[in-house]
CSV table of C-alpha atoms and ligand atoms in Angstrom, one decimal:
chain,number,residue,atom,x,y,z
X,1,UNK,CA,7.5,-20.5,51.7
X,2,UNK,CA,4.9,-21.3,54.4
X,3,UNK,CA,4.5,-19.3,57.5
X,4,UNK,CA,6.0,-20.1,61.1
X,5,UNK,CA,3.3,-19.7,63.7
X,6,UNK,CA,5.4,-18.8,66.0
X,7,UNK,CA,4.2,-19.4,70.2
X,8,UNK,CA,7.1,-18.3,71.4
X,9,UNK,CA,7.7,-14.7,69.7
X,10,UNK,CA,3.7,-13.8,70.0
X,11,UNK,CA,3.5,-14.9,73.3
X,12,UNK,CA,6.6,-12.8,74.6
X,13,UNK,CA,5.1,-9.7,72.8
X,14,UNK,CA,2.0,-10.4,74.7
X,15,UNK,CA,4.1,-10.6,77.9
X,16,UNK,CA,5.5,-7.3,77.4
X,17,UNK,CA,2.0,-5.8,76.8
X,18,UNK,CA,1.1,-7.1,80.4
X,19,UNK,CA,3.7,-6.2,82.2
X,20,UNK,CA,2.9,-2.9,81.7
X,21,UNK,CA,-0.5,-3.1,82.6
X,22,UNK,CA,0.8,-5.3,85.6
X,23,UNK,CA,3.0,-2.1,86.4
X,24,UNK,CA,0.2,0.8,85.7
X,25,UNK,CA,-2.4,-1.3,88.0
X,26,UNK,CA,0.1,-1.9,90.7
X,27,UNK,CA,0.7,2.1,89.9
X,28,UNK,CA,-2.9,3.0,90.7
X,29,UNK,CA,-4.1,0.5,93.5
X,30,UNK,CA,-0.9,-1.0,94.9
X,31,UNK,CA,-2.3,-4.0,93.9
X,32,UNK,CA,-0.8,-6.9,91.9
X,33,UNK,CA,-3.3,-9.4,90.0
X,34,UNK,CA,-3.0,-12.8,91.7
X,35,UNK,CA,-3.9,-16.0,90.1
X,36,UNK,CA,-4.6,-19.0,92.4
X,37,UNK,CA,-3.2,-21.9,91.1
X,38,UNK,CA,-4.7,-25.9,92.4
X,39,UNK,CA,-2.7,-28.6,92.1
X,40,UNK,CA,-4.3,-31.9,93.4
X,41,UNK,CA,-2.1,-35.0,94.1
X,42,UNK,CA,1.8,-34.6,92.3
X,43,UNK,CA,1.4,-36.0,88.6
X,44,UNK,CA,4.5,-34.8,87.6
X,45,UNK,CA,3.6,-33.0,84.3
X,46,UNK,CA,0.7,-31.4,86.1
X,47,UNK,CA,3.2,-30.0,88.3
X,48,UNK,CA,5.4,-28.6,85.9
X,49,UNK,CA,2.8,-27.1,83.8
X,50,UNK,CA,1.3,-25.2,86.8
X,51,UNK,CA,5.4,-24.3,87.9
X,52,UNK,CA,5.6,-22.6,84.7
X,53,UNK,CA,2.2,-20.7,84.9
X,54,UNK,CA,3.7,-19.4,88.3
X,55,UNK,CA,6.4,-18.0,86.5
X,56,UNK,CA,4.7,-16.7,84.0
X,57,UNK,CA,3.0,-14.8,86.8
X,58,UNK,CA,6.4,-13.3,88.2
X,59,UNK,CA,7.7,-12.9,84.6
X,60,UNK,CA,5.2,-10.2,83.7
X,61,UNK,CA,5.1,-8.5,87.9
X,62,UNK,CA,1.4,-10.5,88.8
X,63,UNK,CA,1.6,-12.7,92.2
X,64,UNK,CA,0.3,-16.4,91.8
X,65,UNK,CA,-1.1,-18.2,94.9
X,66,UNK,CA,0.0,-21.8,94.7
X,67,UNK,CA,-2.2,-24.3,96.5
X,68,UNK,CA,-1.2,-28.3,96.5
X,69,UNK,CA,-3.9,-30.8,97.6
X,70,UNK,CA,-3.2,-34.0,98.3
X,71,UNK,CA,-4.0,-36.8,95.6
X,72,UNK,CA,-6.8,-38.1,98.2
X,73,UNK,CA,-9.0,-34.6,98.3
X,74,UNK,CA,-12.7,-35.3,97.5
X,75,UNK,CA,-14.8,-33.5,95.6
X,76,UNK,CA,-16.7,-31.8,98.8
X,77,UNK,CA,-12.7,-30.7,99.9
X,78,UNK,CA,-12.0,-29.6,96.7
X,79,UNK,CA,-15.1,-27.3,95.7
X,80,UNK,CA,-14.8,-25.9,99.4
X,81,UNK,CA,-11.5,-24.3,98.4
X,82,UNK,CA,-12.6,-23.2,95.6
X,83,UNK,CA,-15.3,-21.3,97.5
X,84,UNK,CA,-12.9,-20.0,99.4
X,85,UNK,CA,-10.9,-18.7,96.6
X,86,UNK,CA,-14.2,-17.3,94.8
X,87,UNK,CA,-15.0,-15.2,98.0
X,88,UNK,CA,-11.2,-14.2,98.6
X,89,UNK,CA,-11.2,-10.5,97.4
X,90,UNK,CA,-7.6,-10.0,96.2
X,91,UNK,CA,-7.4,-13.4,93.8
X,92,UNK,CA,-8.4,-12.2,90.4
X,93,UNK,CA,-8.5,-15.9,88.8
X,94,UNK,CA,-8.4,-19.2,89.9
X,95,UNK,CA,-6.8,-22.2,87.8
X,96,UNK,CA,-7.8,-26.1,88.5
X,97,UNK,CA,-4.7,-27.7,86.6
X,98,UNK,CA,-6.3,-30.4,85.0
X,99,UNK,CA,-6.7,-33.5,85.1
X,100,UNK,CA,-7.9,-34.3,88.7
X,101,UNK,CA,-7.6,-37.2,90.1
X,102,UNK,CA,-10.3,-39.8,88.8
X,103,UNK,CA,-11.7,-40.2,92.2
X,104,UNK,CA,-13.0,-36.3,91.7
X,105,UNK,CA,-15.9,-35.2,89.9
X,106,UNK,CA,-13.6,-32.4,87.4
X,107,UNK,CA,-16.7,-30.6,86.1
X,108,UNK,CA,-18.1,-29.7,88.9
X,109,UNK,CA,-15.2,-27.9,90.1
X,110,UNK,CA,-14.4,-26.0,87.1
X,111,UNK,CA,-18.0,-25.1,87.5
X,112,UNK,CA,-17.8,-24.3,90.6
X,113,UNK,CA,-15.4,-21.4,90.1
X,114,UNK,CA,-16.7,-17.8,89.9
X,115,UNK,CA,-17.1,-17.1,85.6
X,116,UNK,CA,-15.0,-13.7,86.7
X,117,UNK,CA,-12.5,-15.6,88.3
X,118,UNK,CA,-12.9,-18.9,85.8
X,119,UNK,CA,-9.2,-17.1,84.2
X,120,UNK,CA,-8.7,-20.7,82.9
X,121,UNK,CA,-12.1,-20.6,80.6
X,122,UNK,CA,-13.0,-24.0,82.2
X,123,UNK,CA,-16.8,-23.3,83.2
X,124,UNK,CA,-20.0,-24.6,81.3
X,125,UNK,CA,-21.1,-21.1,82.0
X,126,UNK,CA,-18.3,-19.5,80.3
X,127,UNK,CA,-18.4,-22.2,77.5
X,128,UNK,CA,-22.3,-21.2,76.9
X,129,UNK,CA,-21.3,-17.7,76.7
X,130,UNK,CA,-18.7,-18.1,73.9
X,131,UNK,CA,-20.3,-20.5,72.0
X,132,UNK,CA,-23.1,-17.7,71.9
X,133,UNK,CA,-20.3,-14.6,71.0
X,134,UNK,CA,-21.2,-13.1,74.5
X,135,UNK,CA,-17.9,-11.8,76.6
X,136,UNK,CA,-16.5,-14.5,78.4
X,137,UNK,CA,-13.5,-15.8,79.5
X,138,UNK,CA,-12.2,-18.6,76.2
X,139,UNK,CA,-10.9,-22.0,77.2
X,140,UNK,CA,-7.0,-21.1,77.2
X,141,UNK,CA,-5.6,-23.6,74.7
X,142,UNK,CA,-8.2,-23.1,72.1
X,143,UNK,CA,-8.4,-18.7,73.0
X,144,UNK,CA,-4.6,-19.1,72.5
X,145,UNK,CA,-4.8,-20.8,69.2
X,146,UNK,CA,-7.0,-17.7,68.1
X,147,UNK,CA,-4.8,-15.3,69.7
X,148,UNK,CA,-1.8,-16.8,67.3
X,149,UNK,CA,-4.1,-17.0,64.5
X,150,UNK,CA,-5.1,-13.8,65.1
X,151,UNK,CA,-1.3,-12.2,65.6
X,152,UNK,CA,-0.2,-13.3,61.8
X,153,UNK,CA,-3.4,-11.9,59.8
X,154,UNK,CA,-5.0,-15.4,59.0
X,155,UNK,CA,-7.9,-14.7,57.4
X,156,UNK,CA,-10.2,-17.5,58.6
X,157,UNK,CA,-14.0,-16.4,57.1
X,158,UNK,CA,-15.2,-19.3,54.9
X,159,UNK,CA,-12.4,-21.5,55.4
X,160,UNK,CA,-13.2,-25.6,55.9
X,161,UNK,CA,-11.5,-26.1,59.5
X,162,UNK,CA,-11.4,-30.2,60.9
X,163,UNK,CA,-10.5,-30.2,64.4
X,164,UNK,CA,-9.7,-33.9,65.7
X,165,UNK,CA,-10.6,-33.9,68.8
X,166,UNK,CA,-13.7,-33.2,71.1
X,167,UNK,CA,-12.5,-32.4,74.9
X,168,UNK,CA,-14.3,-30.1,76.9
X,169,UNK,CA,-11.2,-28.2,77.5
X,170,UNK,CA,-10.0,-28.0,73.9
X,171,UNK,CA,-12.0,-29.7,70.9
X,172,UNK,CA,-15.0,-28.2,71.6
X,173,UNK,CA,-14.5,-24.8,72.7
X,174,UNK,CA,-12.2,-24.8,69.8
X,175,UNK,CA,-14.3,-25.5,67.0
X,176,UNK,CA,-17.1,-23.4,68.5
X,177,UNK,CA,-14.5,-20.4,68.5
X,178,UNK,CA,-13.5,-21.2,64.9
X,179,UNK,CA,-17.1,-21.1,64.0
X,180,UNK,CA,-17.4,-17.7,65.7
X,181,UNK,CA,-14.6,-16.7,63.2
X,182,UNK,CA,-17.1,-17.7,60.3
X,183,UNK,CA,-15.3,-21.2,59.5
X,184,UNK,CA,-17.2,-24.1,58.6
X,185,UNK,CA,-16.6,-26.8,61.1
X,186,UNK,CA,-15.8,-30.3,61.1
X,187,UNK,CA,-15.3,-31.9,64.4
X,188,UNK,CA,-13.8,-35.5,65.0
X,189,UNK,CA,-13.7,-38.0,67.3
X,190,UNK,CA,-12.4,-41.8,68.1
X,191,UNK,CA,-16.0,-42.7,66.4
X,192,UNK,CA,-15.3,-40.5,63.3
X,193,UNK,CA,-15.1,-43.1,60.5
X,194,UNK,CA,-12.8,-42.2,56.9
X,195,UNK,CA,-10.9,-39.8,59.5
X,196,UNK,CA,-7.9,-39.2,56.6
X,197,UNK,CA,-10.9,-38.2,54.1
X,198,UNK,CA,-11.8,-35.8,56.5
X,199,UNK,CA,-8.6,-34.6,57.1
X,200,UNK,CA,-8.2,-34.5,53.7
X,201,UNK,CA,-10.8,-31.5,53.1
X,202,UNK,CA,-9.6,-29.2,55.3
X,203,UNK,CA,-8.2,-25.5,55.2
X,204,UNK,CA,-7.3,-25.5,58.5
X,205,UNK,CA,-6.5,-28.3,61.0
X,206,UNK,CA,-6.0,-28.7,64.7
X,207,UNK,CA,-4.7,-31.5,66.0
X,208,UNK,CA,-6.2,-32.1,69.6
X,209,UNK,CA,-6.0,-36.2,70.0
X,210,UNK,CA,-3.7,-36.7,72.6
X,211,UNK,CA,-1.8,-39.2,70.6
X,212,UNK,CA,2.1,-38.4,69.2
X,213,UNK,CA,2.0,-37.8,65.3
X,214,UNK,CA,-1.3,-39.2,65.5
X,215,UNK,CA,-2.4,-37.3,62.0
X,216,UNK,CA,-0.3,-38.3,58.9
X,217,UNK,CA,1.2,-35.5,56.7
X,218,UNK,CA,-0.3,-37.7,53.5
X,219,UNK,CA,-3.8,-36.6,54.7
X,220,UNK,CA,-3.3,-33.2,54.6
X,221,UNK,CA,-3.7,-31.2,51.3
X,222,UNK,CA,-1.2,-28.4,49.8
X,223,UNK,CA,-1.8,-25.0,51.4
X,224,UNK,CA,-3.8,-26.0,54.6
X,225,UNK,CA,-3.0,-24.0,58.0
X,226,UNK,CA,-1.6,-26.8,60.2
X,227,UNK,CA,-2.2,-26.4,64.0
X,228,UNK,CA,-0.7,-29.1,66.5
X,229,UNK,CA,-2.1,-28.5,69.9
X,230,UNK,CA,-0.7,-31.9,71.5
X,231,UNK,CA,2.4,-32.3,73.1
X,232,UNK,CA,4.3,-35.7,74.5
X,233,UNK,CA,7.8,-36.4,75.4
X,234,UNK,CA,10.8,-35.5,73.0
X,235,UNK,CA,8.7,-32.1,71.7
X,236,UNK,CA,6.3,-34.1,69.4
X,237,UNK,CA,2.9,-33.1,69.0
X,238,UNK,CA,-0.2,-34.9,67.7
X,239,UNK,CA,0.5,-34.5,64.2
X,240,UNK,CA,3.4,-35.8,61.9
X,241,UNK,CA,5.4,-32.6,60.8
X,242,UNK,CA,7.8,-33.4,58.5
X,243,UNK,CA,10.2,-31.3,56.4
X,244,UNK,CA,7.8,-31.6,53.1
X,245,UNK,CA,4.7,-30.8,55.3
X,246,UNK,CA,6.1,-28.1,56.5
X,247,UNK,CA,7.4,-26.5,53.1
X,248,UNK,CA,3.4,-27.2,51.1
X,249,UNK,CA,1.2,-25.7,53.5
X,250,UNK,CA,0.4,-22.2,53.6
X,251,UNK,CA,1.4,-22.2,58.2
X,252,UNK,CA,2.1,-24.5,60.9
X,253,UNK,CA,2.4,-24.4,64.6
X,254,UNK,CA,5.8,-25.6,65.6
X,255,UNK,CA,6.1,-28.2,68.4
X,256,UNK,CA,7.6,-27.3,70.9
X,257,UNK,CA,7.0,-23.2,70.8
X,258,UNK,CA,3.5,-23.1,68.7
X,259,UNK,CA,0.3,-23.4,71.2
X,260,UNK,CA,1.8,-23.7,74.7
X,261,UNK,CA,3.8,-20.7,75.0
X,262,UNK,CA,0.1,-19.2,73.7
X,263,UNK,CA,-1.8,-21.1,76.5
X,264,UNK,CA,-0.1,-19.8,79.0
X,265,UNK,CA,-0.3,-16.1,77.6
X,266,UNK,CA,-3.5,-16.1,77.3
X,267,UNK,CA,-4.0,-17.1,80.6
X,268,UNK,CA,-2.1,-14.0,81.8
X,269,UNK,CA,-4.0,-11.8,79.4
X,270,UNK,CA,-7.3,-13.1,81.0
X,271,UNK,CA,-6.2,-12.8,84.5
X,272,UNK,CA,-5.0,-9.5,84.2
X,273,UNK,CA,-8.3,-8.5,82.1
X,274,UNK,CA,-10.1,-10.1,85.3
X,275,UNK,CA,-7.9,-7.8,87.8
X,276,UNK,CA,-8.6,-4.8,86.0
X,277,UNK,CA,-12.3,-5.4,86.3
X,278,UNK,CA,-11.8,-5.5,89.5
X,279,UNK,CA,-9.0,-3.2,90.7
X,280,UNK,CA,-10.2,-0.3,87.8
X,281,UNK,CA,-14.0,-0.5,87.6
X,282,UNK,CA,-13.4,-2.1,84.1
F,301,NAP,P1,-8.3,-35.8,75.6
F,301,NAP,O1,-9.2,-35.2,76.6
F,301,NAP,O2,-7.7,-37.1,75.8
F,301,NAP,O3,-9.2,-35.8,74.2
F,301,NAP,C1,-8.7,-36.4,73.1
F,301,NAP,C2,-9.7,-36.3,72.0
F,301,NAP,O4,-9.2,-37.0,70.9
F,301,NAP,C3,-11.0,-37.0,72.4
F,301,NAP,O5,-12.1,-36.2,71.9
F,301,NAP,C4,-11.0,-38.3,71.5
F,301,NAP,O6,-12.3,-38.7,71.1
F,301,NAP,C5,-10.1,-37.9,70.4
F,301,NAP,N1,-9.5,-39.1,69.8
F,301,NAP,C6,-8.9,-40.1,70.5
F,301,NAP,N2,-8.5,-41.1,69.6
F,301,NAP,C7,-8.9,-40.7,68.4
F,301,NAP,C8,-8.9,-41.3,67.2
F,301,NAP,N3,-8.3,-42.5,67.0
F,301,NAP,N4,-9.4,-40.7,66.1
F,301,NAP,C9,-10.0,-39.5,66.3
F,301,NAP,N5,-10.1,-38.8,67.5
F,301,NAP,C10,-9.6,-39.5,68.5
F,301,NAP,O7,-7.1,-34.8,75.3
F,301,NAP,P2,-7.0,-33.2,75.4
F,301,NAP,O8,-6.9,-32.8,76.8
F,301,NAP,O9,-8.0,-32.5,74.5
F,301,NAP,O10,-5.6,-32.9,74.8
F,301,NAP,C11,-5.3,-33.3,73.4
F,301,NAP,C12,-3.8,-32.9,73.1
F,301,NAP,O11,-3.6,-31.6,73.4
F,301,NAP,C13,-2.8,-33.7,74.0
F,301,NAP,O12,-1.7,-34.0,73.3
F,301,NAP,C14,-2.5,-32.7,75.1
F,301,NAP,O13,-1.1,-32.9,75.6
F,301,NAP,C15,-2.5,-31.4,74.3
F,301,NAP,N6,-2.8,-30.2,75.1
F,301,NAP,C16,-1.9,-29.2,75.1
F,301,NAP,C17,-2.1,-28.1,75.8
F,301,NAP,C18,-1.2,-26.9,75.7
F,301,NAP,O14,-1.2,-26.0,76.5
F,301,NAP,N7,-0.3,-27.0,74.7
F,301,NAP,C19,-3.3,-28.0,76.6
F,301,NAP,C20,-4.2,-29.0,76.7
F,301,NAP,C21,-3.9,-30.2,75.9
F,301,NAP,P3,-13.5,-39.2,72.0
F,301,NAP,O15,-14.1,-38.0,72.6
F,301,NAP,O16,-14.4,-39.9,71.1
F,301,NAP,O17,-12.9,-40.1,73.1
């Protein structure tokens, strides 16, 4: 029998964890965190997923500041409000929903937010830090991934990991994070060549491509932990998990309610860690 990572069960226990921390800061400062959210133009899946980080926000008592920007904002306009936010004492973390419109030079706003505000794990700053096992704020999808890893006992020392896929925001801090956890890492890209061989040697893989049921279950070996961080229309994610995958490897992320239910906890987690910095001298 393989294991159900389960998103949506971890991340609601991790909810109820921060509500009460919600409740005991409000308690002792009268103070709720507040996220900042930026949405920039009105791609509709942007706008839902930052919709559902708002109420996230309400769910466990924090206050999220919405802020839309028109699809024309330029780069100057755009890291202006960011400064803005950065100097705005009560907002604990700011989040860029990403991706910007082309037009808009992306990395230099997520590194122009504050590291202690940078809630999101966005920055080069924050990346460095990680990478090095120094306290910083973890990109949210990949931090998530760990946090689900983490929440079923997975022991991950040694293991061969192959993450497909190299973004900024996901493949990379990824595999850097499963190296921090003592895996040996294989990371691939659209130049990888004998990708299914690859594949074929991992313990653990994440999916990260971007393309629906992109990895085959054929090139996946018996007992491997199978992680699918994509998602795409009808609740299919990057890899192709079929009933026999699913009964010959050892766990699997389910798609829907695997990583994004854990993306958007740990986003919660690191906003409120960010307010308590703040609000309690942490
Ligand atoms: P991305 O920026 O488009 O990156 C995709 C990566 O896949 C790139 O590194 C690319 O390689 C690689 N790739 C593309 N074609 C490939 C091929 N034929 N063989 C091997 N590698 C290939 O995407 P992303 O933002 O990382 O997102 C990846 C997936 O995760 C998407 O499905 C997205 O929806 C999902 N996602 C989910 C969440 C969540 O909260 N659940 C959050 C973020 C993303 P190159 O670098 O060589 O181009």
């Amino acid at each position: 029998m393989s294991l159900i990572l389960d998103g949506k069960s971890t991340s609601k226990k991790i909810e109820s964890q921060l509500t009460e921390r919600v409740k005991k800061l409000k308690s002792i400062r009268e103070q709720p965190p507040i996220l900042a959210t930026i949405l920039v133009g009105s791609d509709p899946a942007s706008a839902t997923y930052v919709r559902m980080k708002g109420e996230a926000c309400k769910r466990i008592g924090m206050d999220s500041l919405p802020i839309f920007l028109d699809a024309s904002t330029t780069t100057e306009q755009l890291r202006a409000e960011i400064n803005r936010l950065n100097e705005h004492p009560d907002i604990h973390g700011i989040l860029l929903q990403h991706p910007v419109p082309s037009h808009i030079d992306e990395r230099a706003c997520f590194d122009a937010i504050d590291p202690r505000k940078d809630v999101d794990g966005v920055g080069c700053l924050g990346f460095g830090r990680m990478s090095m096992g120094l306290d910083a704020y973890g990109s949210a999808t990949p931090q998530g991934i760990m946090h689900l890893l983490s929440a079923y006992d997975l022991r991950l020392s040694g293991l061969h990991a192959v993450v497909v896929g190299r973004s900024p925001i996901l493949g990379k801090p990824m595999a850097m994070m499963l190296l921090e956890a003592d895996c040996t890492v294989t990371i691939c890209h659209s130049r990888t060549q004998n990708l299914s061989d690859m594949v074929a040697t991992a313990d653990l893989v994440v999916g990260a491509v971007g393309k629906p049921r992109f990895i085959q279950e054929t090139w996946i070996k018996n007992g491997a932990i199978v992680v699918d961080a994509g998602y795409h229309p009808g609740g299919i994610g990057d890899i192709e998990l079929s009933e026999t995958l699913k009964e010959r490897v050892r766990a699997f992320t389910p798609v829907p309610g695997g990583v994004g239910p854990m993306t958007i906890a740990t986003l919660m987690l690191q906003t409120v860690i960010a307010a308590e910095r703040v609000l309690l001298n942490h």
